[in-house]
């Protein structure tokens, strides 16, 4: 069974409330997390999602899931409210911790603010995550270049291919998957990072192409479906644009366009996203 960690609503089942998690049940000295229910809770999979955001780095995804779980577990101090919803983020930053269980003052969060905490303290240090809302979530997550967006209907409805640490989104709500789909292996999607190191950019007119690099991305049993820039060492020197080249989905091209016009060296990482061919043929 796939579990979902989320921040749902306050003690009054409204948008506004007081910390901590007054709706939590089953808490005791030996079981401080209680039944992991209430304002912040862990529930079995339900559908209706509109998008899934998957971290390119599997270690980031694991940290997102761990933080999401432990924020629910700290029902002694963490509650739900739209007012003061940055309090969990601020308290963790002030303590210099990445573990919500370290929080020992009363704080609030909400669904998107909690996801922002999970992403920021997993290592994606974008300050916009502090005040993230569901209507800004796509813009913020995708601009970090740390996630790919998945919209397969079976995944959104039934959890087919979901992986631990996936961020679930629908209009007005967001959450984190704590488990991978037990039926479809976690190799349904495959991520490949391709480094380009010590690339020489000759001086020239800004906006013109300095060079192009080609790379085969063929992988047996998989079809590449997306290619994106994950890292560039100096965006002031060059704009790096990857794409599938020459009508061949098993080959990418990477263009390096002069930004300032000056010359120098640059590093870049490109990420290619694959899906299993049998999944593609069955449901795409």
mmCIF file with all atom_site columns, N, CA and C in Angstrom, residues 8-17 23 80-82:
data_model
loop_
_atom_site.group_PDB
_atom_site.id
_atom_site.type_symbol
_atom_site.label_atom_id
_atom_site.label_alt_id
_atom_site.label_comp_id
_atom_site.label_asym_id
_atom_site.label_entity_id
_atom_site.label_seq_id
_atom_site.pdbx_PDB_ins_code
_atom_site.Cartn_x
_atom_site.Cartn_y
_atom_site.Cartn_z
_atom_site.occupancy
_atom_site.B_iso_or_equiv
_atom_site.pdbx_formal_charge
_atom_site.auth_seq_id
_atom_site.auth_comp_id
_atom_site.auth_asym_id
_atom_site.auth_atom_id
_atom_site.pdbx_PDB_model_num
ATOM 1  N N  . UNK A 1 8  ? -3.473  18.583 6.459  1.00 0.00 ? 8  UNK A N  1
ATOM 2  C CA . UNK A 1 8  ? -4.851  18.586 5.963  1.00 0.00 ? 8  UNK A CA 1
ATOM 3  C C  . UNK A 1 8  ? -5.647  19.821 6.358  1.00 0.00 ? 8  UNK A C  1
ATOM 4  N N  . UNK A 1 9  ? -5.856  20.019 7.664  1.00 0.00 ? 9  UNK A N  1
ATOM 5  C CA . UNK A 1 9  ? -6.660  21.146 8.145  1.00 0.00 ? 9  UNK A CA 1
ATOM 6  C C  . UNK A 1 9  ? -6.443  21.273 9.644  1.00 0.00 ? 9  UNK A C  1
ATOM 7  N N  . UNK A 1 10 ? -6.925  22.358 10.206 1.00 0.00 ? 10 UNK A N  1
ATOM 8  C CA . UNK A 1 10 ? -6.678  22.655 11.615 1.00 0.00 ? 10 UNK A CA 1
ATOM 9  C C  . UNK A 1 10 ? -7.523  21.786 12.539 1.00 0.00 ? 10 UNK A C  1
ATOM 10 N N  . UNK A 1 11 ? -7.396  22.042 13.847 1.00 0.00 ? 11 UNK A N  1
ATOM 11 C CA . UNK A 1 11 ? -8.175  21.282 14.835 1.00 0.00 ? 11 UNK A CA 1
ATOM 12 C C  . UNK A 1 11 ? -9.672  21.471 14.640 1.00 0.00 ? 11 UNK A C  1
ATOM 13 N N  . UNK A 1 12 ? -10.059 22.604 14.006 1.00 0.00 ? 12 UNK A N  1
ATOM 14 C CA . UNK A 1 12 ? -11.470 22.861 13.720 1.00 0.00 ? 12 UNK A CA 1
ATOM 15 C C  . UNK A 1 12 ? -11.858 22.449 12.302 1.00 0.00 ? 12 UNK A C  1
ATOM 16 N N  . UNK A 1 13 ? -10.934 21.759 11.643 1.00 0.00 ? 13 UNK A N  1
ATOM 17 C CA . UNK A 1 13 ? -11.120 21.338 10.243 1.00 0.00 ? 13 UNK A CA 1
ATOM 18 C C  . UNK A 1 13 ? -11.365 22.538 9.333  1.00 0.00 ? 13 UNK A C  1
ATOM 19 N N  . UNK A 1 14 ? -10.685 23.642 9.667  1.00 0.00 ? 14 UNK A N  1
ATOM 20 C CA . UNK A 1 14 ? -10.746 24.854 8.859  1.00 0.00 ? 14 UNK A CA 1
ATOM 21 C C  . UNK A 1 14 ? -9.326  25.224 8.445  1.00 0.00 ? 14 UNK A C  1
ATOM 22 N N  . UNK A 1 15 ? -9.183  26.372 7.807  1.00 0.00 ? 15 UNK A N  1
ATOM 23 C CA . UNK A 1 15 ? -7.879  26.834 7.340  1.00 0.00 ? 15 UNK A CA 1
ATOM 24 C C  . UNK A 1 15 ? -7.021  27.375 8.483  1.00 0.00 ? 15 UNK A C  1
ATOM 25 N N  . UNK A 1 16 ? -7.630  27.766 9.577  1.00 0.00 ? 16 UNK A N  1
ATOM 26 C CA . UNK A 1 16 ? -6.909  28.466 10.625 1.00 0.00 ? 16 UNK A CA 1
ATOM 27 C C  . UNK A 1 16 ? -7.028  27.735 11.962 1.00 0.00 ? 16 UNK A C  1
ATOM 28 N N  . UNK A 1 17 ? -5.907  27.651 12.676 1.00 0.00 ? 17 UNK A N  1
ATOM 29 C CA . UNK A 1 17 ? -5.918  26.970 13.962 1.00 0.00 ? 17 UNK A CA 1
ATOM 30 C C  . UNK A 1 17 ? -4.687  27.314 14.774 1.00 0.00 ? 17 UNK A C  1
ATOM 31 N N  . UNK A 1 23 ? -5.764  17.090 16.954 1.00 0.00 ? 23 UNK A N  1
ATOM 32 C CA . UNK A 1 23 ? -6.588  15.972 16.480 1.00 0.00 ? 23 UNK A CA 1
ATOM 33 C C  . UNK A 1 23 ? -5.831  14.644 16.475 1.00 0.00 ? 23 UNK A C  1
ATOM 34 N N  . UNK A 1 80 ? -1.546  22.787 12.151 1.00 0.00 ? 80 UNK A N  1
ATOM 35 C CA . UNK A 1 80 ? -1.948  23.300 10.828 1.00 0.00 ? 80 UNK A CA 1
ATOM 36 C C  . UNK A 1 80 ? -2.618  24.656 10.973 1.00 0.00 ? 80 UNK A C  1
ATOM 37 N N  . UNK A 1 81 ? -2.207  25.589 10.113 1.00 0.00 ? 81 UNK A N  1
ATOM 38 C CA . UNK A 1 81 ? -2.908  26.858 9.976  1.00 0.00 ? 81 UNK A CA 1
ATOM 39 C C  . UNK A 1 81 ? -2.351  27.619 8.783  1.00 0.00 ? 81 UNK A C  1
ATOM 40 N N  . UNK A 1 82 ? -3.219  28.322 8.081  1.00 0.00 ? 82 UNK A N  1
ATOM 41 C CA . UNK A 1 82 ? -2.750  29.220 7.023  1.00 0.00 ? 82 UNK A CA 1
ATOM 42 C C  . UNK A 1 82 ? -2.033  30.423 7.630  1.00 0.00 ? 82 UNK A C  1
#
